[in-house]
Coordinates of C-alpha atoms and ligand atoms in Angstrom, one line a residue:
X1 CA -38.9 63.0 -23.5
X2 CA -38.4 65.9 -21.0
X3 CA -36.4 68.7 -22.2
X4 CA -33.8 69.9 -19.6
X5 CA -31.7 73.0 -20.5
X6 CA -28.1 72.8 -19.1
X7 CA -25.6 75.5 -19.0
X8 CA -22.2 76.2 -17.7
X9 CA -19.3 78.8 -17.9
X10 CA -15.7 77.8 -18.5
X11 CA -15.3 76.5 -15.0
X12 CA -18.3 74.3 -15.2
X13 CA -17.8 73.1 -18.9
X14 CA -16.2 69.7 -18.3
X15 CA -18.7 68.8 -15.7
X16 CA -21.5 70.0 -17.9
X17 CA -20.3 67.5 -20.6
X18 CA -20.6 64.7 -18.0
X19 CA -24.0 65.8 -16.8
X20 CA -25.3 66.0 -20.3
X21 CA -24.3 62.5 -21.1
X22 CA -25.8 61.3 -18.0
X23 CA -29.0 63.0 -18.7
X24 CA -29.2 61.4 -22.0
X25 CA -28.5 57.9 -20.3
X26 CA -31.3 58.6 -17.9
X27 CA -33.8 59.3 -20.7
X28 CA -34.0 63.0 -20.7
X29 CA -33.4 65.5 -23.7
X30 CA -30.5 67.8 -22.5
X31 CA -30.7 71.2 -24.3
X32 CA -27.1 72.5 -24.1
X33 CA -27.0 76.4 -24.0
X34 CA -23.1 76.4 -23.8
X35 CA -20.5 77.2 -23.1
X36 CA -18.6 75.0 -25.4
X37 CA -15.0 75.2 -24.2
X38 CA -12.8 76.2 -21.4
X39 CA -12.3 79.7 -22.8
X40 CA -13.3 82.2 -20.2
X41 CA -16.9 83.4 -20.5
X42 CA -19.4 85.2 -18.3
X43 CA -21.7 83.0 -16.2
X44 CA -24.8 85.2 -16.3
X45 CA -25.0 84.7 -20.1
X46 CA -25.7 81.0 -19.5
X47 CA -27.7 81.2 -16.2
X48 CA -30.2 83.6 -18.0
X49 CA -30.7 81.3 -20.9
X50 CA -31.7 78.4 -18.5
X51 CA -33.6 80.4 -16.0
X52 CA -35.7 82.3 -18.6
X53 CA -37.0 78.9 -19.8
X54 CA -37.8 77.6 -16.3
X55 CA -39.3 80.9 -15.3
X56 CA -41.7 81.0 -18.0
X57 CA -42.7 77.4 -17.5
X58 CA -41.4 76.4 -21.0
X59 CA -39.5 73.6 -19.2
X60 CA -40.1 72.2 -15.7
X61 CA -36.4 72.2 -14.6
X62 CA -32.8 73.1 -15.6
X63 CA -29.4 72.5 -14.7
X64 CA -26.3 75.0 -14.2
X65 CA -22.7 74.8 -13.3
X66 CA -19.9 77.2 -12.6
X67 CA -16.9 77.2 -10.3
X68 CA -18.8 77.9 -6.9
X69 CA -22.3 77.7 -8.2
X70 CA -22.9 81.1 -6.6
X71 CA -22.8 83.3 -9.7
X72 CA -25.2 81.0 -11.5
X73 CA -27.5 80.8 -8.6
X74 CA -27.6 84.7 -8.0
X75 CA -28.4 85.1 -11.6
X76 CA -31.1 82.3 -11.9
X77 CA -32.8 83.4 -8.7
X78 CA -33.6 86.8 -10.1
X79 CA -36.2 85.2 -12.4
X80 CA -39.7 85.1 -11.1
X81 CA -40.7 81.4 -10.5
X82 CA -37.2 80.0 -10.3
X83 CA -35.8 78.4 -7.3
X84 CA -32.2 77.7 -8.0
X85 CA -30.5 75.6 -5.5
X86 CA -26.8 75.1 -5.0
X87 CA -26.2 71.6 -4.0
X88 CA -22.7 70.0 -3.1
X89 CA -24.0 66.8 -1.6
X90 CA -26.8 64.3 -2.7
X91 CA -28.7 65.0 0.5
X92 CA -28.8 68.8 -0.1
X93 CA -30.0 68.1 -3.6
X94 CA -32.7 65.8 -2.3
X95 CA -33.9 68.3 0.4
X96 CA -33.8 71.2 -2.2
X97 CA -36.6 69.2 -4.1
X98 CA -38.4 67.8 -1.0
X99 CA -38.5 71.0 1.0
X100 CA -37.9 73.8 -1.5
X101 CA -39.3 72.4 -4.8
X102 CA -36.1 73.6 -6.5
X103 CA -36.5 73.8 -10.2
X104 CA -32.9 74.5 -11.1
X105 CA -29.9 72.4 -9.8
X106 CA -26.7 74.4 -9.6
X107 CA -23.5 72.4 -9.0
X108 CA -20.2 74.0 -7.8
X109 CA -17.8 72.3 -10.2
X110 CA -14.6 73.5 -8.5
X111 CA -15.6 71.7 -5.2
X112 CA -16.9 68.3 -6.6
X113 CA -15.4 65.5 -8.6
X114 CA -17.4 64.7 -11.6
X115 CA -18.8 61.4 -10.3
X116 CA -20.0 63.2 -7.2
X117 CA -21.6 65.6 -9.6
X118 CA -23.5 62.8 -11.2
X119 CA -24.8 61.3 -8.1
X120 CA -26.0 64.7 -7.0
X121 CA -27.8 65.1 -10.3
X122 CA -29.4 61.7 -10.0
X123 CA -30.7 62.4 -6.6
X124 CA -32.1 65.7 -7.6
X125 CA -34.0 64.4 -10.6
X126 CA -35.7 61.6 -8.7
X127 CA -36.7 63.3 -5.5
X128 CA -40.2 64.6 -5.3
X129 CA -41.5 67.8 -3.7
X130 CA -43.0 66.8 -0.4
X131 CA -45.7 69.6 -0.5
X132 CA -47.7 70.0 2.8
X133 CA -46.1 72.6 5.1
X134 CA -43.6 73.2 2.4
X135 CA -46.1 74.3 -0.1
X136 CA -47.1 77.3 2.2
X137 CA -43.5 78.3 2.6
X138 CA -42.5 78.0 -1.1
X139 CA -45.5 80.2 -1.9
X140 CA -44.2 82.9 0.4
X141 CA -41.1 83.3 -1.6
X142 CA -43.0 85.1 -4.3
X143 CA -45.7 86.6 -2.4
X144 CA -45.5 90.5 -1.6
X145 CA -41.8 90.9 -2.3
Ligands
LIG1 C1 -15.2 81.9 -12.9 O1 -13.7 82.2 -12.6 C2 -16.0 81.9 -11.5 O2 -16.0 83.1 -11.0 C3 -17.3 81.4 -11.8 O3 -17.2 80.1 -12.4 C4 -18.2 81.3 -10.6 O4 -17.5 80.5 -9.6 C5 -18.9 82.4 -10.2 O5 -19.7 82.5 -9.2

């Protein structure tokens, strides 16, 4: 069963709980790094726990959510090998996989209803990386910074 680390701050907490249940329904093993309530916390603490696992290759992909998705994506994208995509529609989620080989999905909880969030998650999980010309471009992200 594929392990998928998932994290949220207080703004994303409720959505994270729905995403976690959906991951289980779909046959994944979500590994919840927190937070565990709506009490105010700092998003980098959770982004780092998910991004470090994806960056080392310990897991293939992860999921994060906060109010806008921005703080989580800024933090996660500082880790080598991480490509964290903020997606607010299923189409963007799919393209983040097909074109950018995104390995972390970031959801902006304040700008989605939870059912939209689940649909975005499903589309992201099932979309493949298209490779080809996109392979070259993705490789350039890490090359000679
Ligand atoms: C928390 O209030 C909010 O700043 C956070 O969830 C996120 O939107 C930050 O990028």
